[in-house]
CSV table of C-alpha atoms and ligand atoms in Angstrom, one decimal:
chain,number,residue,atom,x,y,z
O,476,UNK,CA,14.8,37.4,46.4
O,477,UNK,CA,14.2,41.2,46.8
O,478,UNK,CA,11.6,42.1,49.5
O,479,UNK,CA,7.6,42.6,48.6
O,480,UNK,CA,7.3,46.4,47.5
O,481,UNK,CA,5.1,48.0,50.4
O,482,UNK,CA,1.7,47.9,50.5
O,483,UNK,CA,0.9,50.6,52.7
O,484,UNK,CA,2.8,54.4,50.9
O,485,UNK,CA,3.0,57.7,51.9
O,486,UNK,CA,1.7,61.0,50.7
O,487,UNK,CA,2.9,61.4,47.1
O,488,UNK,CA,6.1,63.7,46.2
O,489,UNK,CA,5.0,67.2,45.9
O,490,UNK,CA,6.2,68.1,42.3
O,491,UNK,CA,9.6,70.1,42.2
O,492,UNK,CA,11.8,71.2,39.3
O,493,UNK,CA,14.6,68.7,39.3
O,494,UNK,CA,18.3,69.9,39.5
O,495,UNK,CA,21.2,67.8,38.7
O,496,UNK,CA,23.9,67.6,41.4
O,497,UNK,CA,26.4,66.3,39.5
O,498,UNK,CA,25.4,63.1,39.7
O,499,UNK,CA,22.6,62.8,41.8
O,500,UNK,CA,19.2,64.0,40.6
O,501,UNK,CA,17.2,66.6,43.4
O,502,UNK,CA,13.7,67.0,42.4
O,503,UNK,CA,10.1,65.2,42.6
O,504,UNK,CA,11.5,63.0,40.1
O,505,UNK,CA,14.7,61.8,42.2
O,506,UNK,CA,15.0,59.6,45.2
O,507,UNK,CA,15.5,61.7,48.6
O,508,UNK,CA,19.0,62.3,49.1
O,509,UNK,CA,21.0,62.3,52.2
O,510,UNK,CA,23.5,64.9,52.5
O,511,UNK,CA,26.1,66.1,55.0
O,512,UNK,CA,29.1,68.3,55.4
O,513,UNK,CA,32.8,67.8,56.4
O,514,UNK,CA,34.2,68.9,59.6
O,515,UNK,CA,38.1,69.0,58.1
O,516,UNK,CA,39.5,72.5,57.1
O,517,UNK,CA,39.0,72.4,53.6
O,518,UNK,CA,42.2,73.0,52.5
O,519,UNK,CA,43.4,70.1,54.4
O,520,UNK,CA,42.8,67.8,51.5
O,521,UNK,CA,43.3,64.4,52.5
O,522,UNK,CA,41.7,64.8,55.6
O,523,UNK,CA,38.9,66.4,53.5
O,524,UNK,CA,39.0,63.3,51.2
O,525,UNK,CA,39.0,61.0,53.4
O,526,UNK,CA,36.3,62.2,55.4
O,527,UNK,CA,33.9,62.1,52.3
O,528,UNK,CA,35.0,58.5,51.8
O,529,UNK,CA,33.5,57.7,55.0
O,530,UNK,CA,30.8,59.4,54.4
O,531,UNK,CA,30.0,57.6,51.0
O,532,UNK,CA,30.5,54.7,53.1
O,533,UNK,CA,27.8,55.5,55.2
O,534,UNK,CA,25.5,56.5,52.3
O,535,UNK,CA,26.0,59.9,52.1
O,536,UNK,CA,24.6,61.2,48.3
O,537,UNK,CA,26.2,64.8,48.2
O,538,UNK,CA,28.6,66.4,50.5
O,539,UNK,CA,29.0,70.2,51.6
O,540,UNK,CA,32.1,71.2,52.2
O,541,UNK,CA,33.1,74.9,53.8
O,542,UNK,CA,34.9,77.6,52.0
O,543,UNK,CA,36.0,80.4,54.6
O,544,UNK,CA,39.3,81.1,53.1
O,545,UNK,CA,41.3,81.1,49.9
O,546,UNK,CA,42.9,78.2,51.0
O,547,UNK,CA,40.2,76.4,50.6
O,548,UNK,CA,38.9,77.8,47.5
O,549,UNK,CA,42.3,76.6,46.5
O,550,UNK,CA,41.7,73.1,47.3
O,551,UNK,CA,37.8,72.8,45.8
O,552,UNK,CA,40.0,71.5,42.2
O,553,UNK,CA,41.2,69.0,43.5
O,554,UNK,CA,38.1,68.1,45.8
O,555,UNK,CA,35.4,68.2,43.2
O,556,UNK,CA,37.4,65.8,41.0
O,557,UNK,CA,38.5,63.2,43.5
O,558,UNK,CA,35.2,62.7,45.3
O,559,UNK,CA,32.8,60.4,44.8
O,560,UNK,CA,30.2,62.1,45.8
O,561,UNK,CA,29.3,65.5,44.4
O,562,UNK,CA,30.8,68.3,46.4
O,563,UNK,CA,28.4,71.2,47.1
O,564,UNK,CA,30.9,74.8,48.6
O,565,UNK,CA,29.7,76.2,51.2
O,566,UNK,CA,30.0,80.1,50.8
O,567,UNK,CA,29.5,83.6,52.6
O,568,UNK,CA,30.0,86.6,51.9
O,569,UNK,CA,32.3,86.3,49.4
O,570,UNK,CA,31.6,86.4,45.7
O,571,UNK,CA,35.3,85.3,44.4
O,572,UNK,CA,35.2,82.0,46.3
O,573,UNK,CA,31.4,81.8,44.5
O,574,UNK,CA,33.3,82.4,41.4
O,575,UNK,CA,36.2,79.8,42.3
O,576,UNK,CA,34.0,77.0,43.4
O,577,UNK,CA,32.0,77.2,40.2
O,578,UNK,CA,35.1,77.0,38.3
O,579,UNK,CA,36.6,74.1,40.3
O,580,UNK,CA,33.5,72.2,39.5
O,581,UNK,CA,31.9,71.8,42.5
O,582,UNK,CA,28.3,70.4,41.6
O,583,UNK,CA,26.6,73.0,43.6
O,584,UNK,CA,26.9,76.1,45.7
O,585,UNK,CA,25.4,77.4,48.9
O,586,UNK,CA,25.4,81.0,48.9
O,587,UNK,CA,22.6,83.4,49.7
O,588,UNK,CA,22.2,85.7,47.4
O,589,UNK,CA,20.8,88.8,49.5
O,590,UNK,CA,24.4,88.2,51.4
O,591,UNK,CA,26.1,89.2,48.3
O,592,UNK,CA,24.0,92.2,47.6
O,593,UNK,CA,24.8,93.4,50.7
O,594,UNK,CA,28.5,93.7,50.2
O,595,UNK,CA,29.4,93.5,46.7
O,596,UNK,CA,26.6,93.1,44.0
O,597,UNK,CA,27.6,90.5,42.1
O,598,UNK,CA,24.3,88.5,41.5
O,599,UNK,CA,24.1,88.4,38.0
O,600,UNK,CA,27.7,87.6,37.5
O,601,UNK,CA,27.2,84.8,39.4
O,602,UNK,CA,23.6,84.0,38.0
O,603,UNK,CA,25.9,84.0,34.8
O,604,UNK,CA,28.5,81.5,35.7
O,605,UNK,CA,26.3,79.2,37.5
O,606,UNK,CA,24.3,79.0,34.4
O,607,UNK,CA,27.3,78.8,31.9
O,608,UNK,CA,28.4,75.7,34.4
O,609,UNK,CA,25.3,74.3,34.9
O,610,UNK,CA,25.8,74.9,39.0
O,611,UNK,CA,22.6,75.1,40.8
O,612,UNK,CA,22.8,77.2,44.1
O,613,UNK,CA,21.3,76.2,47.0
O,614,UNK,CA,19.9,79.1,49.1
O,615,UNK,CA,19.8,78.4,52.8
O,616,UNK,CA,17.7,80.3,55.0
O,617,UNK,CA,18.7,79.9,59.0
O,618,UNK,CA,16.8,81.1,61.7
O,619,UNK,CA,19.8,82.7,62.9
O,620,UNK,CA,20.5,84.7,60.4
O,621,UNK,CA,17.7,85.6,59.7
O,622,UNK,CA,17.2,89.1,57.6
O,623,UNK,CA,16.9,92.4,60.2
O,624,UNK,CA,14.4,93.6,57.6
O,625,UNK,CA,12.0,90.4,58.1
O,626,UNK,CA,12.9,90.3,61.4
O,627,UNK,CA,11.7,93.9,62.8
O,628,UNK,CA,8.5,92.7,60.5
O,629,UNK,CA,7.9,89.7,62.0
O,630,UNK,CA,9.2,89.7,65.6
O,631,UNK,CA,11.1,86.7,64.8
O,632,UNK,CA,12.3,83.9,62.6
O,633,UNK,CA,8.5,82.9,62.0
O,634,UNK,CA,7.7,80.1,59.9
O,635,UNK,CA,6.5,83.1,57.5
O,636,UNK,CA,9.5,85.3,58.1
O,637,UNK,CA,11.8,82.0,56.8
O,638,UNK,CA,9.3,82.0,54.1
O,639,UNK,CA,9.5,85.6,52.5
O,640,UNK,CA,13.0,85.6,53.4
O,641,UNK,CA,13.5,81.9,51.2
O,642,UNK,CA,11.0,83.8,48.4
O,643,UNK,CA,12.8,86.8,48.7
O,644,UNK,CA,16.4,85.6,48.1
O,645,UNK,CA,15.4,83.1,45.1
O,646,UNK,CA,13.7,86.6,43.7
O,647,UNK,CA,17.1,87.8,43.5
O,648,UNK,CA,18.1,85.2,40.8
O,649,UNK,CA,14.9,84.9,39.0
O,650,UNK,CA,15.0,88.7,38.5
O,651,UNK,CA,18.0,87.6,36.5
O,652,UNK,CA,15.9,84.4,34.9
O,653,UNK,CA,18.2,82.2,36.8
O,654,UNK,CA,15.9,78.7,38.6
O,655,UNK,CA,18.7,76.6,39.2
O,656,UNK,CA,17.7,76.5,42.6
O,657,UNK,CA,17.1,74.8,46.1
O,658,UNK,CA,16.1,76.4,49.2
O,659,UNK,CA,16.1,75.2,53.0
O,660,UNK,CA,14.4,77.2,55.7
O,661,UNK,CA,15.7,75.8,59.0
O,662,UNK,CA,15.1,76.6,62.3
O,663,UNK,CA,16.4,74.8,65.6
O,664,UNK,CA,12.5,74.2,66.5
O,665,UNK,CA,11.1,71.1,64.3
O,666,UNK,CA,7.1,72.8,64.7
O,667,UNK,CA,8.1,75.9,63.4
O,668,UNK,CA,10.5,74.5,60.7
O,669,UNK,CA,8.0,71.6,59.6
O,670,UNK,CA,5.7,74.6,59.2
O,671,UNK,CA,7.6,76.6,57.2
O,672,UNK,CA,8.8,74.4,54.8
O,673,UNK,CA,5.2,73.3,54.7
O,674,UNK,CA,4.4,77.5,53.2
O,675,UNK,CA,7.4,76.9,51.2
O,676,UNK,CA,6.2,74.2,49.5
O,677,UNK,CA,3.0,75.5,49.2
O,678,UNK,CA,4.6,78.7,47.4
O,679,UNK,CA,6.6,77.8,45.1
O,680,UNK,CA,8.3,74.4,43.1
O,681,UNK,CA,11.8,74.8,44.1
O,682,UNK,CA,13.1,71.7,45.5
O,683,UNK,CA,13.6,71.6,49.2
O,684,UNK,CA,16.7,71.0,50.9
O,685,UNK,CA,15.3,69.6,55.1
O,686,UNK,CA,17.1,70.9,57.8
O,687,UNK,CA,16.2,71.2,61.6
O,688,UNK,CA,19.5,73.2,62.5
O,689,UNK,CA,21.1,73.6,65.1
O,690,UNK,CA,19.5,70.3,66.3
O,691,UNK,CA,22.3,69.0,69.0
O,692,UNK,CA,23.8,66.4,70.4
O,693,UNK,CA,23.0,62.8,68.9
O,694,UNK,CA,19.5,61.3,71.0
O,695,UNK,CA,18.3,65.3,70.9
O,696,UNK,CA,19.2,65.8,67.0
O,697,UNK,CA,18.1,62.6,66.1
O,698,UNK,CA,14.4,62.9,67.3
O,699,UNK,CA,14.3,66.3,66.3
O,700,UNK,CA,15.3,65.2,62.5
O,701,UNK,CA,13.5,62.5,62.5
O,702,UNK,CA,10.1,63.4,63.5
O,703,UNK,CA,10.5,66.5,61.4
O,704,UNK,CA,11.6,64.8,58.5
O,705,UNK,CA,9.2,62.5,59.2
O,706,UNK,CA,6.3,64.7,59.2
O,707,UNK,CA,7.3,66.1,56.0
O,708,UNK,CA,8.5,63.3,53.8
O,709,UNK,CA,5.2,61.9,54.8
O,710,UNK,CA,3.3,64.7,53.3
O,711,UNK,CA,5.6,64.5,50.1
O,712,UNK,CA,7.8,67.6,51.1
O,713,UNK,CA,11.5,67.7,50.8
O,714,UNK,CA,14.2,66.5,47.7
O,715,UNK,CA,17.1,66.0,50.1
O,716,UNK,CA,17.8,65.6,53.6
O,717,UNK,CA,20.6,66.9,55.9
O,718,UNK,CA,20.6,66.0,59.4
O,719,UNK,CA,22.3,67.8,61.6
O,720,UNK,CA,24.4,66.9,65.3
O,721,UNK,CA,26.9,68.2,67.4
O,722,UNK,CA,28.9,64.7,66.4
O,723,UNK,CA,30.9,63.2,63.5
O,724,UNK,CA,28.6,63.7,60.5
O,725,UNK,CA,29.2,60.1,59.5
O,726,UNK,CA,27.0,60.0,62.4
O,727,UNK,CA,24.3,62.4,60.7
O,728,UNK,CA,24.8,59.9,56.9
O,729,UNK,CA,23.9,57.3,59.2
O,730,UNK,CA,20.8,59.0,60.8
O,731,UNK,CA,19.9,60.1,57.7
O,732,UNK,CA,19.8,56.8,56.0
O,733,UNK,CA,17.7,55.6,58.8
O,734,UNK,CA,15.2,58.0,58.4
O,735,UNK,CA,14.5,57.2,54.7
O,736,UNK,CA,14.6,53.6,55.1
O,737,UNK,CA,12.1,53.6,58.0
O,738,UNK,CA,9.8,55.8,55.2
O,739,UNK,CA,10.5,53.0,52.7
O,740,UNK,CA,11.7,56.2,51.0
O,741,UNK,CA,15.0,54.1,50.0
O,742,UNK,CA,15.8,50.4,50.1
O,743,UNK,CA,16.4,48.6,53.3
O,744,UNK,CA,19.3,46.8,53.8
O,745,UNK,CA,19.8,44.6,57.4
O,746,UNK,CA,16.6,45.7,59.3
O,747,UNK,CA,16.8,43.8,62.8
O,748,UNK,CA,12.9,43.6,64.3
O,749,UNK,CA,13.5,42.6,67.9
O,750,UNK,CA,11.6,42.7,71.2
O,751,UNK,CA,12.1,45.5,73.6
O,752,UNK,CA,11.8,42.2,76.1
O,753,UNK,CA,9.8,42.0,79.4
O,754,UNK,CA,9.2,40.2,82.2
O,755,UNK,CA,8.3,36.8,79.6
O,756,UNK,CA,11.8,36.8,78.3
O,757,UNK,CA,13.8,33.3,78.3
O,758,UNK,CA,17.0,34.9,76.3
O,759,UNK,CA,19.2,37.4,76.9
O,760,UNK,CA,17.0,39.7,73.8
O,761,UNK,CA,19.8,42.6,74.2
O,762,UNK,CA,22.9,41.1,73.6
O,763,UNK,CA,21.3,39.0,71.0
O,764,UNK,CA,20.2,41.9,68.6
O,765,UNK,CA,23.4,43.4,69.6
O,766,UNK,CA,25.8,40.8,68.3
O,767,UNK,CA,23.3,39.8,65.5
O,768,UNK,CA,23.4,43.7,64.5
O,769,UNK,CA,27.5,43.5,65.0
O,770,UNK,CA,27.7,40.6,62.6
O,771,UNK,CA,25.6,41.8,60.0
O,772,UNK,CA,25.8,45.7,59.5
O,773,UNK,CA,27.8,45.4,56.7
O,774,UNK,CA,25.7,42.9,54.7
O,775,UNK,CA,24.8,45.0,51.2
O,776,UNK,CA,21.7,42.5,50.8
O,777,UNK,CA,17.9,43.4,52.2
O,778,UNK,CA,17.7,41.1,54.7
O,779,UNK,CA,15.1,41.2,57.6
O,780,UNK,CA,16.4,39.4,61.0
O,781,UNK,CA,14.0,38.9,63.7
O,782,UNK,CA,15.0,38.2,67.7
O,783,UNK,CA,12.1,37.4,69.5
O,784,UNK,CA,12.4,36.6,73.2
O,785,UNK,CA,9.7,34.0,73.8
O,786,UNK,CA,6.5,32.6,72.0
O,787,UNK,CA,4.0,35.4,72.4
O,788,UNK,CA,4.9,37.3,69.6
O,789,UNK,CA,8.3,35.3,68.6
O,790,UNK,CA,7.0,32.8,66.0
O,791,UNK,CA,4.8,35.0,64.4
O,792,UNK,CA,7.7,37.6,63.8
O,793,UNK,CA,10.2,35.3,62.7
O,794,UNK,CA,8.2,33.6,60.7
O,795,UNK,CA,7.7,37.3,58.7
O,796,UNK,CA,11.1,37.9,58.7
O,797,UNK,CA,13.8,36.2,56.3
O,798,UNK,CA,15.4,34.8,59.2
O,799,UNK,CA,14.7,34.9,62.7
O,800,UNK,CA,14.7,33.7,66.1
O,801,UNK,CA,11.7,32.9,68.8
O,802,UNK,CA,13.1,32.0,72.0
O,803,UNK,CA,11.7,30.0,74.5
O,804,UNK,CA,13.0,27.7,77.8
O,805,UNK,CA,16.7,28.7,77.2
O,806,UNK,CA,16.5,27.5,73.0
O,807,UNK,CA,15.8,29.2,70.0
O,808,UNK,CA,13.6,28.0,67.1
O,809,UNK,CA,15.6,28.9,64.2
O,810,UNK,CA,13.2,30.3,60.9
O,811,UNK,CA,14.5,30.8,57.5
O,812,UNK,CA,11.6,32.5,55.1
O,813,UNK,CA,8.8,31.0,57.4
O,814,UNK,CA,10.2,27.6,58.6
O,815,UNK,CA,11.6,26.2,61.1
O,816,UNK,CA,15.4,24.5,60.6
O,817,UNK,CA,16.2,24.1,63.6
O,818,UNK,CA,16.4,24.4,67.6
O,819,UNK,CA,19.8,25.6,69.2
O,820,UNK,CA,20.2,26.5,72.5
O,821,UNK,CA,20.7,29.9,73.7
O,822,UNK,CA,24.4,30.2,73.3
O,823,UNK,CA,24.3,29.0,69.5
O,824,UNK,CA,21.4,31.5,68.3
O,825,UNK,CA,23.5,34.2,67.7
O,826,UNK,CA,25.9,32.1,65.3
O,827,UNK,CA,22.9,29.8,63.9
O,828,UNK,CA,21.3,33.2,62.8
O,829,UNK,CA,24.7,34.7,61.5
O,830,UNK,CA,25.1,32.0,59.3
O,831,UNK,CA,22.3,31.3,57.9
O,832,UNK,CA,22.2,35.3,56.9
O,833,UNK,CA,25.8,34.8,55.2
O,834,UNK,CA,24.3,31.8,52.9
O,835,UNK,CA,21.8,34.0,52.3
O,836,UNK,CA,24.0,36.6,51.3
O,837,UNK,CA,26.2,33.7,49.7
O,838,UNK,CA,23.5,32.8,47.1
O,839,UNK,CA,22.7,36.1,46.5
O,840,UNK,CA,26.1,36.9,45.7
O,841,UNK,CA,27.6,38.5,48.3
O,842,UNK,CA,29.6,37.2,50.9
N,328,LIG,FE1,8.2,40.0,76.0
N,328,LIG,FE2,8.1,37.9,74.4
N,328,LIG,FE3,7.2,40.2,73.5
N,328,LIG,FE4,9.8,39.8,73.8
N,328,LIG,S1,8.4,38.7,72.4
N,328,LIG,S2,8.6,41.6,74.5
N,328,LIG,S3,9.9,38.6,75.6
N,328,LIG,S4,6.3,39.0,75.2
């Protein structure tokens, strides 16, 4: 059967307005979703496409692909209809690729609005189309880029200088009664970015789009997210998540799901609880959760496998778990939802637990 709902929650959802991304709901009324963003050249269009199939694959809710060049605005037709996902364009600078991704109906745009009044006003135009579409626009606020204005105020891409420039460019839409919106503030440092989402949240009910950027390579980019993330799911901040390495962003989908299963923030599927092992331990603990992890990754049912490497703590683990292991003197007690079936020794553990989690998965329906 499905697991116990937790009995320990966190902070409740700060309320947001909800969006619809074609498909996927962002607001306090919608799960968390786990974005990313393709690393193909847009225009490229199977390489595009298959890309976000591997994303999906890894969970990914929305992607975000770039737009740099008419090519690309070329290809968003044919994107936004054969994803799965929903496609959110990635835009610059350049209001007729704004225009052209709305058009091509992409679920969403990125574009920053005080970009656009820089160049070439077209903010209510494109207030206008997004509306007529139903497009909301996400407006993403980087550190980096941060607005000379705000920046000769504030010295530098303060948590409040992200703020006022966040208020600030969503101003630009309201002013043409357009809401539509989501809005990240990221900066490379998770204090000050937990911080200044933290103002934005306080300031307005925009849904929020978290982002440490620039984060880097995967152990670096994956603490960084996480604890951030963590920080603010926790309080109830934040509608979708993008996570951000200097790797293949199916590596990012996969971070990302991580993050919101370990804040029962979306259903778990194989969780493995094993020992870090010590000086006690009468199995090789490693290998074990590795090839029990190998085996089972793909499994679509919750399923909670423990590998315990000796009887201090083994029993009463695996005994928690739906299936588990507690090692000791070169066997392995075998539990299946508290009991114990059996006692192989160490070379069999790995199989006895693989299949008793595929009859598991076999009377659940899934093999
Ligand atoms: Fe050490 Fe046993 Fe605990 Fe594993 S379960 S960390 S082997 S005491």
């Amino acid at each position: 059967g499905m697991p116990a709902p937790p009995s320990v929650v966190l902070g409740e959802r700060q309320p947001t307005r909800q969006l619809r991304v074609g498909s996927v709901g962002v607001g306090s009324e919608s799960p968390v979703s786990v974005q990313s963003m393709t690393t193909t050249v847009t225009a490229d269009v199977n390489a595009t496409l298959q890309q976000i199939a591997e994303l999906t694959a890894a969970g990914c809710d929305i992607v975000r692909v770039a737009c740099p060049s008419q090519d690309d605005a070329d290809a968003l037709p044919i994107i936004a209809t054969k994803s799965p996902i929903p496609v959110i364009a990635d835009i610059h600078f350049q209001p007729r690729y704004v225009f052209a991704a709305i058009e091509a109906g992409c679920a969403a745009v990125r574009v920053n609005p005080g970009n656009i009044k820089k160049f070439d006003d077209k903010v209510a135009e494109i207030a206008r189309a997004a509306r007529d579409h139903g497009t909301p626009i996400r407006i993403g606020v980087n550190a980096g880029s941060l607005d000379p204005r705000l920046l000769a105020k504030h010295g530098k891409a303060t948590p409040q200088a992200l703020v006022e420039s966040a208020l600030w460019e969503a101003s630009l839409f309201a002013e043409h009664d357009f809401h539509d919106i989501k809005i990240s503030v990221k900066h490379h440092d998770p204090v000050v970015m937990v911080e200044a989402y933290r103002r934005l949240s306080a300031a307005c009910d925009y849904p929020l789009h978290l982002g440490v950027t620039e984060a880097g390579p995967p152990l670096q980019g994956t603490v960084k997210s996480a604890v951030a993330f963590g920080t603010l799911l926790a309080e109830g901040i934040g509608d979708t998540i993008r996570v951000s390495l200097s790797a293949p962003p199916v590596e990012e989908v996969k971070v990302g799901v991580q993050i919101l299963q370990s804040l029962n923030l979306r259903p778990r599927k194989l969780e493995i609880v094993s020992c870090p092992s010590c000086g006690r331990a009468q199995v090789d603990v490693y290998k074990l959760a590795e090839e029990v992890t190998a085996a089972l990754d793909e499994m679509e049912i919750p399923l909670r496998v423990a590998v315990m490497g000796c009887v201090v703590n083994g029993p009463g683990e695996a005994r928690e778990a739906d299936i588990g292991v507690a090692a000791g003197n070169g066997k392995g007690q075998i539990f299946v939802k508290g009991k114990v079936v059996k006692t192989v020794p160490e070379s069999r553990i790995a199989e006895a637990l693989i299949d008793e989690a595929m009859r598991i998965a076999g009377e659940a329906g899934q093999d």
